[in-house]
Coordinates of C-alpha atoms and ligand atoms in Angstrom, one line a residue:
X1 CA -0.2 0.1 -0.1
X2 CA 1.5 3.6 -1.0
X3 CA 2.5 5.5 2.0
X4 CA 0.8 8.5 0.2
X5 CA -2.6 7.5 1.0
X6 CA -2.1 8.2 4.8
X7 CA -5.6 9.7 5.4
X8 CA -7.8 9.6 8.6
X9 CA -10.1 6.5 8.5
X10 CA -13.7 7.6 7.4
X11 CA -14.9 6.7 10.9
X12 CA -12.4 8.7 12.9
X13 CA -14.1 10.2 15.8
X14 CA -11.5 12.3 17.2
X15 CA -10.9 15.8 17.0
X16 CA -11.2 17.8 13.8
X17 CA -7.6 18.9 12.9
X18 CA -6.9 21.3 10.1
X19 CA -3.5 21.1 8.9
X20 CA -2.8 24.2 6.8
X21 CA 0.3 24.1 5.0
X22 CA 1.7 27.5 3.2
X23 CA 1.0 27.9 -0.4
X24 CA 4.1 27.8 -2.5
X25 CA 4.8 30.3 -5.3
X26 CA 4.4 28.3 -8.6
X27 CA 7.5 30.0 -10.1
X28 CA 10.3 27.3 -9.3
X29 CA 10.7 23.9 -8.3
X30 CA 10.7 23.3 -4.5
X31 CA 13.9 22.8 -2.5
X32 CA 15.4 21.5 0.6
X33 CA 14.4 24.6 2.7
X34 CA 10.6 24.2 1.7
X35 CA 10.6 20.6 2.7
X36 CA 12.2 21.3 6.0
X37 CA 10.4 24.6 6.5
X38 CA 6.6 23.7 6.1
X39 CA 5.9 20.4 4.3
X40 CA 7.8 17.7 6.1
X41 CA 7.0 18.7 9.8
X42 CA 3.1 19.3 8.5
X43 CA 3.2 15.8 7.1
X44 CA 4.7 14.5 10.1
X45 CA 2.0 15.9 12.6
X46 CA -1.0 15.0 10.0
X47 CA 0.4 11.3 10.1
X48 CA 0.8 11.1 14.0
X49 CA -2.7 12.8 14.2
X50 CA -4.4 10.5 11.8
X51 CA -3.2 7.4 13.9
X52 CA -4.5 9.1 17.0
X53 CA -7.9 8.5 15.2
X54 CA -8.4 12.4 14.7
X55 CA -10.2 13.8 11.9
X56 CA -7.3 15.5 10.0
X57 CA -7.7 17.6 6.8
X58 CA -4.2 18.7 5.1
X59 CA -4.7 21.1 2.5
X60 CA -2.8 23.5 0.4
X61 CA -2.2 24.2 -3.1
X62 CA -0.1 26.2 -5.7
X63 CA -0.2 30.0 -5.4
X64 CA -0.6 30.3 -9.2
X65 CA -0.8 34.1 -9.1
X66 CA 1.2 36.9 -7.9
X67 CA 4.2 38.7 -9.4
X68 CA 6.8 35.9 -8.8
X69 CA 4.9 33.9 -11.4
X70 CA 4.2 37.0 -13.8
X71 CA 7.9 37.6 -13.6
X72 CA 9.2 34.6 -14.4
X73 CA 6.7 34.0 -17.3
X74 CA 8.1 37.4 -18.6
X75 CA 11.5 36.5 -18.3
X76 CA 10.8 33.2 -20.2
X77 CA 8.5 34.9 -22.8
X78 CA 5.7 32.7 -22.0
X79 CA 2.3 32.9 -19.8
X80 CA 1.9 33.0 -16.2
X81 CA -0.5 30.1 -16.9
X82 CA 2.0 28.1 -18.3
X83 CA 4.8 28.7 -15.7
X84 CA 2.0 28.1 -12.6
X85 CA 1.0 24.8 -14.5
X86 CA 4.6 23.6 -15.1
X87 CA 5.5 24.0 -11.5
X88 CA 2.2 22.8 -10.0
X89 CA 2.7 19.8 -11.6
X90 CA 6.2 19.3 -10.2
X91 CA 4.8 20.3 -6.6
X92 CA 2.4 17.4 -6.8
X93 CA 5.1 15.0 -8.1
X94 CA 7.8 16.1 -5.5
X95 CA 5.0 15.6 -2.6
X96 CA 4.4 12.1 -4.1
X97 CA 8.1 11.3 -4.1
X98 CA 8.6 12.3 -0.6
X99 CA 5.1 10.9 0.8
X100 CA 3.9 14.3 1.9
X101 CA 0.2 13.1 2.4
X102 CA -2.0 16.0 1.4
X103 CA -5.7 15.4 1.3
X104 CA -5.9 18.0 -1.1
X105 CA -3.1 20.2 -3.1
X106 CA -5.0 22.4 -5.1
X107 CA -4.5 25.8 -6.5
X108 CA -5.4 29.5 -6.4
X109 CA -6.4 29.2 -10.0
X110 CA -9.9 27.5 -9.6
X111 CA -13.7 28.7 -10.0
X112 CA -14.2 27.7 -6.4
X113 CA -11.2 29.9 -5.1
X114 CA -12.1 33.0 -6.9
X115 CA -15.6 32.5 -5.7
X116 CA -14.9 32.3 -2.0
X117 CA -12.2 35.2 -2.5
X118 CA -14.7 37.4 -4.1
X119 CA -17.5 36.5 -1.4
X120 CA -15.2 37.5 1.3
X121 CA -14.2 40.5 -0.6
X122 CA -17.6 41.8 -0.9
X123 CA -18.7 40.9 2.6
X124 CA -15.5 42.9 4.0
X125 CA -16.2 45.7 2.1
X126 CA -20.0 46.0 3.0
X127 CA -18.8 45.6 6.7
X128 CA -16.2 48.9 5.9
X129 CA -13.1 46.6 6.7
X130 CA -12.0 47.4 2.9
X131 CA -12.5 50.7 1.6
X132 CA -11.3 52.5 -1.8
X133 CA -8.8 55.2 -1.9
X134 CA -6.3 56.8 -4.3
X135 CA -2.7 55.2 -4.0
X136 CA 0.6 56.7 -5.1
X137 CA 2.6 54.0 -7.0
X138 CA 5.7 53.5 -8.8
X139 CA 5.4 53.9 -12.4
X140 CA 7.8 52.7 -15.3
X141 CA 7.2 55.1 -17.9
X142 CA 9.4 53.3 -20.6
X143 CA 7.3 50.0 -20.1
X144 CA 4.2 52.2 -19.4
X145 CA 3.1 50.1 -16.5
X146 CA 2.8 50.2 -12.9
X147 CA 5.2 48.3 -10.8
X148 CA 3.6 45.9 -8.1
X149 CA 5.8 44.4 -5.5
X150 CA 8.4 42.4 -7.4
X151 CA 8.6 44.4 -10.3
X152 CA 10.7 46.9 -8.3
X153 CA 13.7 46.4 -6.3
X154 CA 15.9 48.6 -4.2
X155 CA 17.7 49.3 -1.0
X156 CA 15.6 48.2 2.3
X157 CA 14.8 51.2 4.4
X158 CA 15.1 49.0 7.5
X159 CA 18.3 46.8 7.0
X160 CA 20.1 48.5 4.1
X161 CA 20.2 45.5 2.1
X162 CA 20.8 46.1 -1.7
X163 CA 18.1 43.8 -3.6
X164 CA 15.1 44.4 -1.2
X165 CA 11.8 43.8 -3.2
X166 CA 8.7 46.1 -3.5
X167 CA 6.4 43.8 -1.2
X168 CA 9.5 42.2 1.6
X169 CA 13.0 42.6 2.3
X170 CA 14.5 38.9 2.1
X171 CA 17.3 40.1 4.5
X172 CA 15.6 41.2 7.4
X173 CA 12.2 39.9 6.7
X174 CA 10.2 43.2 6.9
X175 CA 7.3 43.8 4.8
X176 CA 7.8 46.8 2.8
X177 CA 6.0 49.2 0.8
X178 CA 7.9 49.9 -2.6
X179 CA 7.6 53.8 -2.2
X180 CA 9.9 53.4 0.9
X181 CA 12.5 51.6 -0.9
X182 CA 15.6 53.4 -1.5
X183 CA 17.1 53.9 -5.0
X184 CA 14.5 51.9 -6.6
X185 CA 14.7 50.5 -10.1
X186 CA 12.4 49.0 -12.4
X187 CA 12.6 44.9 -13.2
X188 CA 11.3 45.8 -16.4
X189 CA 13.3 48.4 -17.8
X190 CA 15.9 48.9 -14.9
X191 CA 14.7 52.8 -15.1
X192 CA 14.1 54.7 -12.1
X193 CA 10.2 54.7 -11.7
X194 CA 8.2 57.8 -11.0
X195 CA 5.2 58.3 -8.8
X196 CA 1.7 58.2 -10.2
X197 CA -2.0 57.6 -8.7
X198 CA -4.2 54.7 -8.7
X199 CA -7.4 53.8 -7.2
X200 CA -7.5 50.8 -5.3
X201 CA -8.7 48.7 -2.3
X202 CA -7.4 49.0 1.2
X203 CA -7.9 46.5 4.2
X204 CA -8.3 48.7 7.3
X205 CA -5.8 46.8 9.5
X206 CA -5.6 49.7 11.8
X207 CA -9.2 48.3 13.1
X208 CA -8.0 45.2 14.3
X209 CA -5.0 46.0 16.4
X210 CA -6.9 45.8 19.8
X211 CA -8.8 42.8 18.8
X212 CA -5.6 41.1 17.6
X213 CA -3.5 42.0 20.7
X214 CA -6.3 40.4 23.0
X215 CA -6.4 37.5 20.8
X216 CA -2.7 36.8 21.1
X217 CA -2.6 37.3 24.8
X218 CA -5.0 34.7 25.6
X219 CA -3.6 31.9 27.8
X220 CA -3.8 29.1 25.2
X221 CA -1.4 31.3 22.5
X222 CA 1.2 31.8 25.3
X223 CA 3.1 28.6 24.3
X224 CA 3.3 29.7 21.0
X225 CA 7.0 29.7 19.7
X226 CA 8.7 32.4 21.0
X227 CA 9.8 33.9 17.5
X228 CA 6.5 33.8 16.1
X229 CA 4.9 35.5 19.1
X230 CA 7.2 38.0 19.9
X231 CA 7.3 39.0 16.0
X232 CA 3.8 39.5 16.1
X233 CA 3.5 41.4 19.1
X234 CA 6.3 43.6 17.8
X235 CA 4.2 44.2 15.1
X236 CA 1.1 44.9 16.9
X237 CA 2.9 47.4 19.1
X238 CA 4.3 49.2 16.7
X239 CA 0.9 49.7 15.3
X240 CA -0.6 48.3 12.1
X241 CA -1.0 50.2 8.9
X242 CA -3.9 49.8 6.4
X243 CA -2.6 48.2 3.4
X244 CA -3.8 48.1 -0.2
X245 CA -5.0 44.7 -1.5
X246 CA -5.5 45.1 -5.0
X247 CA -2.9 45.8 -8.1
X248 CA -2.6 46.9 -11.5
X249 CA -2.2 43.7 -13.1
X250 CA -4.3 41.2 -15.1
X251 CA -3.2 37.9 -13.8
X252 CA -5.2 37.1 -10.7
X253 CA -8.6 37.0 -8.9
X254 CA -10.7 39.7 -10.9
X255 CA -12.3 42.4 -8.4
X256 CA -16.1 41.8 -8.5
X257 CA -16.9 45.4 -9.1
X258 CA -17.4 47.4 -12.5
X259 CA -14.6 49.9 -13.5
X260 CA -11.8 47.7 -12.2
X261 CA -11.1 45.4 -15.1
X262 CA -7.4 46.2 -15.3
X263 CA -7.0 45.5 -11.4
X264 CA -6.7 42.2 -9.6
X265 CA -7.1 41.3 -6.0
X266 CA -3.5 40.7 -4.5
X267 CA -2.0 37.6 -3.9
X268 CA -1.1 38.4 0.0
X269 CA -5.0 38.9 0.5
X270 CA -6.2 36.1 -1.6
X271 CA -3.6 33.2 -0.9
X272 CA -4.7 32.8 2.7
X273 CA -8.1 32.4 1.8
X274 CA -6.9 29.4 -0.2
X275 CA -6.8 27.3 3.5
X276 CA -10.7 28.0 3.5
X277 CA -11.4 27.5 -0.3
X278 CA -9.5 24.4 -0.4
X279 CA -11.4 23.1 2.5
X280 CA -14.7 23.9 0.6
X281 CA -13.4 22.4 -2.5
X282 CA -12.7 19.0 -0.5
X283 CA -16.0 19.1 0.9
X284 CA -18.0 19.2 -2.2
X285 CA -15.6 16.8 -3.8
X286 CA -16.1 14.2 -1.2
X287 CA -19.9 14.5 -1.5
X288 CA -20.6 16.8 1.5
X289 CA -20.6 20.2 0.6
X290 CA -21.1 21.3 4.4
X291 CA -18.4 19.3 5.6
X292 CA -15.9 22.2 5.5
X293 CA -17.8 23.4 8.5
X294 CA -16.2 20.6 11.0
X295 CA -12.8 22.6 10.6
X296 CA -14.0 26.1 10.4
X297 CA -17.1 26.7 12.6
X298 CA -16.7 24.2 15.3
X299 CA -15.0 25.8 17.9
X300 CA -13.9 22.5 19.0
X301 CA -11.6 22.1 16.0
X302 CA -8.1 22.8 16.0
X303 CA -6.3 24.8 12.9
X304 CA -2.4 24.6 12.7
X305 CA -0.6 26.5 10.0
X306 CA 2.6 25.4 8.8
X307 CA 4.9 27.9 7.2
X308 CA 8.3 29.4 7.1
X309 CA 8.8 32.5 9.1
X310 CA 8.9 35.0 6.3
X311 CA 5.2 34.2 6.3
X312 CA 4.5 34.7 10.1
X313 CA 2.7 38.3 9.5
X314 CA 0.2 37.0 6.9
X315 CA -0.9 34.1 9.2
X316 CA -0.6 35.9 12.6
X317 CA -1.9 39.3 11.7
X318 CA -3.4 39.8 8.2
X319 CA -5.2 36.1 8.0
X320 CA -6.8 36.5 11.7
X321 CA -8.0 40.0 10.8
X322 CA -9.9 38.8 7.8
X323 CA -11.3 35.9 9.7
X324 CA -12.3 38.3 12.6
X325 CA -13.9 40.3 9.8
X326 CA -15.6 37.5 8.1
X327 CA -17.1 36.5 11.7
X328 CA -18.1 32.9 13.0
X329 CA -14.8 31.2 11.5
X330 CA -11.9 29.7 13.5
X331 CA -8.6 31.8 14.1
X332 CA -5.4 29.8 14.0
X333 CA -4.7 27.7 16.9
X334 CA -1.2 27.7 16.6
X335 CA 1.3 29.0 13.8
X336 CA 4.6 26.6 14.6
X337 CA 6.7 28.6 11.7
X338 CA 9.9 27.2 11.3
X339 CA 13.3 29.2 10.6
X340 CA 15.3 28.6 7.7
X341 CA 17.8 25.8 6.6
X342 CA 21.1 26.8 5.1
X343 CA 23.2 24.8 2.8
X344 CA 26.6 24.1 4.1
X345 CA 26.7 27.5 5.8
X346 CA 25.4 29.3 2.9
X347 CA 28.7 28.9 1.3
X348 CA 26.8 27.3 -1.7
X349 CA 27.1 29.3 -4.9
X350 CA 24.0 31.5 -5.6
X351 CA 24.9 31.4 -9.3
X352 CA 24.5 27.6 -9.5
X353 CA 21.3 27.5 -7.6
X354 CA 23.1 27.1 -3.9
X355 CA 20.1 24.4 -3.1
X356 CA 19.2 21.0 -2.8
X357 CA 16.2 20.6 -5.4
X358 CA 14.0 18.0 -4.6
X359 CA 13.2 16.7 -7.7
X360 CA 17.0 16.0 -8.3
X361 CA 17.6 14.8 -5.2
X362 CA 14.6 11.6 -6.0
X363 CA 16.5 10.9 -8.9
X364 CA 19.6 9.9 -6.8
X365 CA 18.3 8.7 -3.2
X366 CA 15.5 7.5 -1.5
X367 CA 12.9 9.8 0.4
X368 CA 13.2 8.7 3.9
X369 CA 16.8 9.5 4.9
X370 CA 16.4 12.9 3.8
X371 CA 13.1 13.2 5.6
X372 CA 15.2 11.8 8.7
X373 CA 18.2 14.3 8.3
X374 CA 16.0 17.0 7.9
X375 CA 13.8 16.4 10.9
X376 CA 16.9 15.8 12.9
X377 CA 18.1 19.1 12.4
X378 CA 14.8 20.7 11.9
X379 CA 15.0 24.6 12.4
X380 CA 12.2 25.2 14.9
X381 CA 14.0 27.6 17.2
X382 CA 16.7 29.0 15.2
X383 CA 18.4 28.6 11.8
X384 CA 20.1 25.1 11.0
X385 CA 22.6 24.2 8.7
X386 CA 22.4 21.1 6.3
X387 CA 25.7 19.4 5.1
X388 CA 26.0 16.6 3.0
X389 CA 28.4 15.0 5.7
X390 CA 25.8 15.1 8.3
X391 CA 23.3 13.4 5.9
X392 CA 25.7 10.6 5.1
X393 CA 26.6 10.3 8.7
X394 CA 23.0 9.8 9.8
X395 CA 22.1 7.6 7.1
X396 CA 24.9 5.3 7.9
X397 CA 25.6 5.7 11.4
X398 CA 21.5 5.9 12.7
X399 CA 19.4 4.6 10.0
X400 CA 21.6 1.7 8.5
X401 CA 23.7 0.9 11.8
X402 CA 21.1 1.4 14.4
X403 CA 17.6 1.1 13.3
X404 CA 18.1 -1.0 10.1
X405 CA 20.2 -3.3 11.4
X406 CA 18.0 -3.7 14.6
X407 CA 15.3 -4.9 12.3
X408 CA 17.6 -6.8 9.8
X409 CA 19.3 -8.8 12.6
X410 CA 16.4 -9.6 14.7
X411 CA 14.6 -11.1 11.7
X412 CA 17.2 -12.9 10.4
X413 CA 18.2 -14.7 13.5
X414 CA 14.6 -15.4 14.2
X415 CA 13.9 -17.0 10.9
X416 CA 17.1 -19.2 10.9
X417 CA 16.7 -20.5 14.3
X418 CA 13.1 -20.6 14.9
X419 CA 11.7 -22.0 11.5
X420 CA 10.7 -18.7 10.1
X421 CA 8.2 -17.9 12.8
X422 CA 8.0 -15.6 15.9
X423 CA 9.1 -17.9 19.1
X424 CA 7.0 -18.3 21.9
X425 CA 8.2 -16.3 25.3
X426 CA 7.3 -17.4 28.7
X427 CA 4.2 -16.2 30.3
X428 CA 6.0 -14.2 32.9
X429 CA 9.0 -12.1 31.3
X430 CA 12.2 -11.2 32.9
X431 CA 12.8 -7.8 34.4
X432 CA 14.8 -6.7 31.6
X433 CA 12.5 -7.9 28.8
X434 CA 9.5 -6.1 30.4
X435 CA 11.6 -3.1 30.9
X436 CA 12.1 -2.8 27.2
X437 CA 8.6 -3.4 26.3
X438 CA 7.8 -0.6 29.1
X439 CA 10.0 1.8 27.7
X440 CA 8.5 1.3 24.1
X441 CA 4.9 1.5 25.4
X442 CA 6.1 4.7 27.2
X443 CA 7.5 6.4 24.3
X444 CA 4.0 6.4 22.8
X445 CA 3.2 9.2 25.4
X446 CA 6.4 11.2 25.5
X447 CA 7.5 10.9 21.5
X448 CA 3.6 11.6 21.0
X449 CA 3.5 14.3 22.9
X450 CA 6.4 16.0 21.0
X451 CA 4.5 15.4 17.7
X452 CA 1.5 16.9 19.1
X453 CA 3.4 20.2 20.2
X454 CA 5.4 20.1 17.0
X455 CA 8.8 19.6 18.5
X456 CA 9.7 17.1 15.8
X457 CA 13.8 17.0 16.5
X458 CA 12.8 16.1 20.0
X459 CA 10.2 13.2 19.1
X460 CA 13.0 11.9 16.7
X461 CA 15.6 12.0 18.8
X462 CA 13.4 10.2 21.8
X463 CA 12.5 7.5 19.1
X464 CA 15.9 6.8 18.2
X465 CA 16.6 6.5 21.9
X466 CA 14.6 3.7 22.5
X467 CA 16.0 2.1 19.2
X468 CA 19.3 2.3 20.9
X469 CA 17.9 0.6 24.0
X470 CA 16.4 -2.3 22.1
X471 CA 19.9 -2.5 20.6
X472 CA 21.7 -2.7 23.9
X473 CA 19.2 -5.3 24.9
X474 CA 20.0 -7.4 22.3
X475 CA 24.0 -7.1 22.6
X476 CA 23.7 -8.0 26.2
X477 CA 21.4 -11.1 25.7
X478 CA 23.0 -12.1 22.6
X479 CA 20.3 -14.3 21.1
X480 CA 22.8 -15.8 18.2
X481 CA 24.9 -17.3 21.2
X482 CA 22.1 -18.4 23.6
X483 CA 20.4 -20.3 20.7
X484 CA 23.1 -23.0 21.0
X485 CA 22.8 -23.3 24.8
X486 CA 19.5 -21.9 26.1
X487 CA 16.9 -21.9 23.4
X488 CA 14.4 -20.4 25.6
X489 CA 16.1 -17.3 26.7
X490 CA 17.1 -16.7 23.0
X491 CA 13.5 -17.3 22.1
X492 CA 12.3 -14.7 24.8
X493 CA 14.9 -12.4 23.4
X494 CA 13.7 -12.5 19.9
X495 CA 10.1 -12.3 20.8
X496 CA 10.6 -9.5 23.0
X497 CA 12.8 -7.7 20.2
X498 CA 10.1 -8.2 17.6
X499 CA 7.4 -6.7 19.8
X500 CA 9.7 -3.6 20.7
X501 CA 10.4 -3.1 16.8
X502 CA 6.7 -3.5 16.3
X503 CA 6.1 -0.5 18.5
X504 CA 9.0 1.4 16.9
X505 CA 7.9 1.1 13.4
X506 CA 4.6 2.9 14.8
X507 CA 6.5 5.4 16.6
X508 CA 8.9 6.3 13.7
X509 CA 6.3 6.0 10.9
X510 CA 5.4 9.7 10.7
X511 CA 9.1 10.6 10.0
X512 CA 10.0 7.5 8.0
X513 CA 6.8 6.4 6.3
X514 CA 8.1 4.3 3.4
X515 CA 10.6 2.2 5.1
X516 CA 8.6 1.6 8.2
X517 CA 5.8 0.1 5.9
X518 CA 8.2 -2.0 4.6
X519 CA 9.4 -3.5 8.3
X520 CA 5.7 -3.6 9.2
X521 CA 5.4 -6.1 6.4
X522 CA 8.6 -7.8 7.3
X523 CA 6.8 -8.5 10.7
X524 CA 4.1 -10.2 9.2
X525 CA 1.5 -7.2 9.7
X526 CA -0.9 -6.6 7.2
X527 CA -2.4 -3.0 5.9
X528 CA -1.0 0.2 6.9
X529 CA 1.3 1.0 9.7
X530 CA -0.8 1.9 12.8
X531 CA -3.9 0.4 11.5
X532 CA -4.7 -0.4 15.1
X533 CA -4.1 3.2 16.3
X534 CA -1.3 5.0 18.0
X535 CA 0.0 2.0 20.4
X536 CA 2.1 -1.1 20.0
X537 CA 0.9 -3.6 17.8
X538 CA 1.5 -7.0 19.3
X539 CA 3.3 -9.8 17.0
X540 CA 2.4 -13.0 18.2
X541 CA 4.2 -16.4 18.7
X542 CA 3.9 -18.3 15.6
X543 CA 3.5 -15.5 13.0
X544 CA 5.3 -16.5 10.0
X545 CA 8.1 -14.1 9.2
X546 CA 8.6 -13.1 5.3
X547 CA 12.2 -12.7 4.3
X548 CA 13.2 -9.2 5.0
X549 CA 15.2 -7.2 2.5
X550 CA 17.4 -4.3 3.5
X551 CA 15.7 -1.0 4.9
X552 CA 18.5 1.6 3.9
X553 CA 21.4 1.7 1.6
X554 CA 24.8 2.4 3.1
X555 CA 26.2 5.5 1.2
X556 CA 29.7 6.0 0.1
X557 CA 31.7 9.0 1.5
X558 CA 32.5 10.1 -2.1
X559 CA 28.6 11.3 -2.2
X560 CA 29.6 14.3 0.2
X561 CA 32.1 15.6 -2.5
X562 CA 29.8 14.8 -5.3
X563 CA 27.0 16.6 -3.6
X564 CA 29.0 19.4 -2.5
X565 CA 30.1 19.9 -6.1
X566 CA 26.4 20.1 -7.4
X567 CA 26.1 23.1 -4.6
X568 CA 29.0 24.8 -6.1
X569 CA 31.1 24.4 -3.1
Ligands
ZN1 ZN1 15.6 44.8 5.3

């Protein structure tokens, strides 16, 4: 069974949990930073919650609009639609390859999304949370066009970084107004833009400062990640300003009013609505059009947003303000945004990409070792660094030698000495045998709690520690020797080790979905890992064990130099 089909069982009766994952701009392939930043933690969280029996809905989609897509189309001499379609397909392939188990990965280029967006736009306009005003904008008189957001670059007024874009500075993370850029230049003609007036719609953010402050200060939001909470509080204390939500472009969601045919609703307002529209799309497709309400109007639901840190203001300020305006919709329960992953200390050459492209990776290696390495160094509280040396070391020392070897040697010794079946253990286990099983069972609570709090590094470290304890147990009792002198002793050891492995497979499954599924089948289990829920599934004496294969490939050290050359190091 494909690990990609990890969806909540139809009879799941637990809590409704929306796993809302950031919408990537469809203007390039995804790289390791995207995976570690949002998709992998979201997938680990979703897989864990499904095994707990919760009603998980994991949604996202391609951000098909916005200047990143149109700028790329103009550079290539093609249409935005062509660019978006190409990378949307690339995203779908990448998610399949890495086992990112979306219930729906759609796009903003759907009739449903346009309808939901326009509806919310009109509702907010009627309530006075949107208003019309003239806006001074940068205009390229050579190209004869306004220069929204990424069409203009210059020096950041906050940190002096040269190369800040009209909407945001990638260096300091500030959201910017293009008019504040120092020495602005047009991306279309390199000209120095002039200022011109244009009529636009504004989001009255100033009206939400107090309500947002009260919301953030609620006790249940105090254990948000400090960098997310502090950034948000900082923004609110500095004071919000009204922001225009429409642009002088023709690629995007049309404004549902006459006289605005040459303008569009802009992405930063529109894309976040995708979480809601995608849920509605999923509900309609699954034959229950009102099904979306379980995640959006039932106050018992939990909504968790997985994004990179550059997207924090859109998810802790702007989207909550829009939801407050709409009324009756659940605000985010948590926004566990990740920091950045640098590649080999950012020494990688920018001109050659300087990143590990996910489609490239999948052409050469298996998905689970990358999921493992990125989880082990996930940038949860600060930026972390990925190196290929670390990847090879973790693959060889931890996956092959510790966890993979545990599974293989236990199954091989058992098959060879006990007629291919799980041996019988005494009715009362020795204290060290019982201690190992207790430790595995206890890890369902501790590691599970870490998954639930989105502390994936800690969760994985805890799980691997238990695998280490199982190895020590095995070494101490040496069943490969005992089998010649004390067969009952060896039988107990192998029975207990197999049952410990069964628990570890479930515990590690959220991080390693492909290889734990294989190991699950090697134990004679059927169906998907964790089919019986978040607990150790017993392997009974007498179970026939199929012949196991290797779970992981040992990698040669030469991989490090090869891959560093690809990074331009
Ligand atoms: Zn800056």
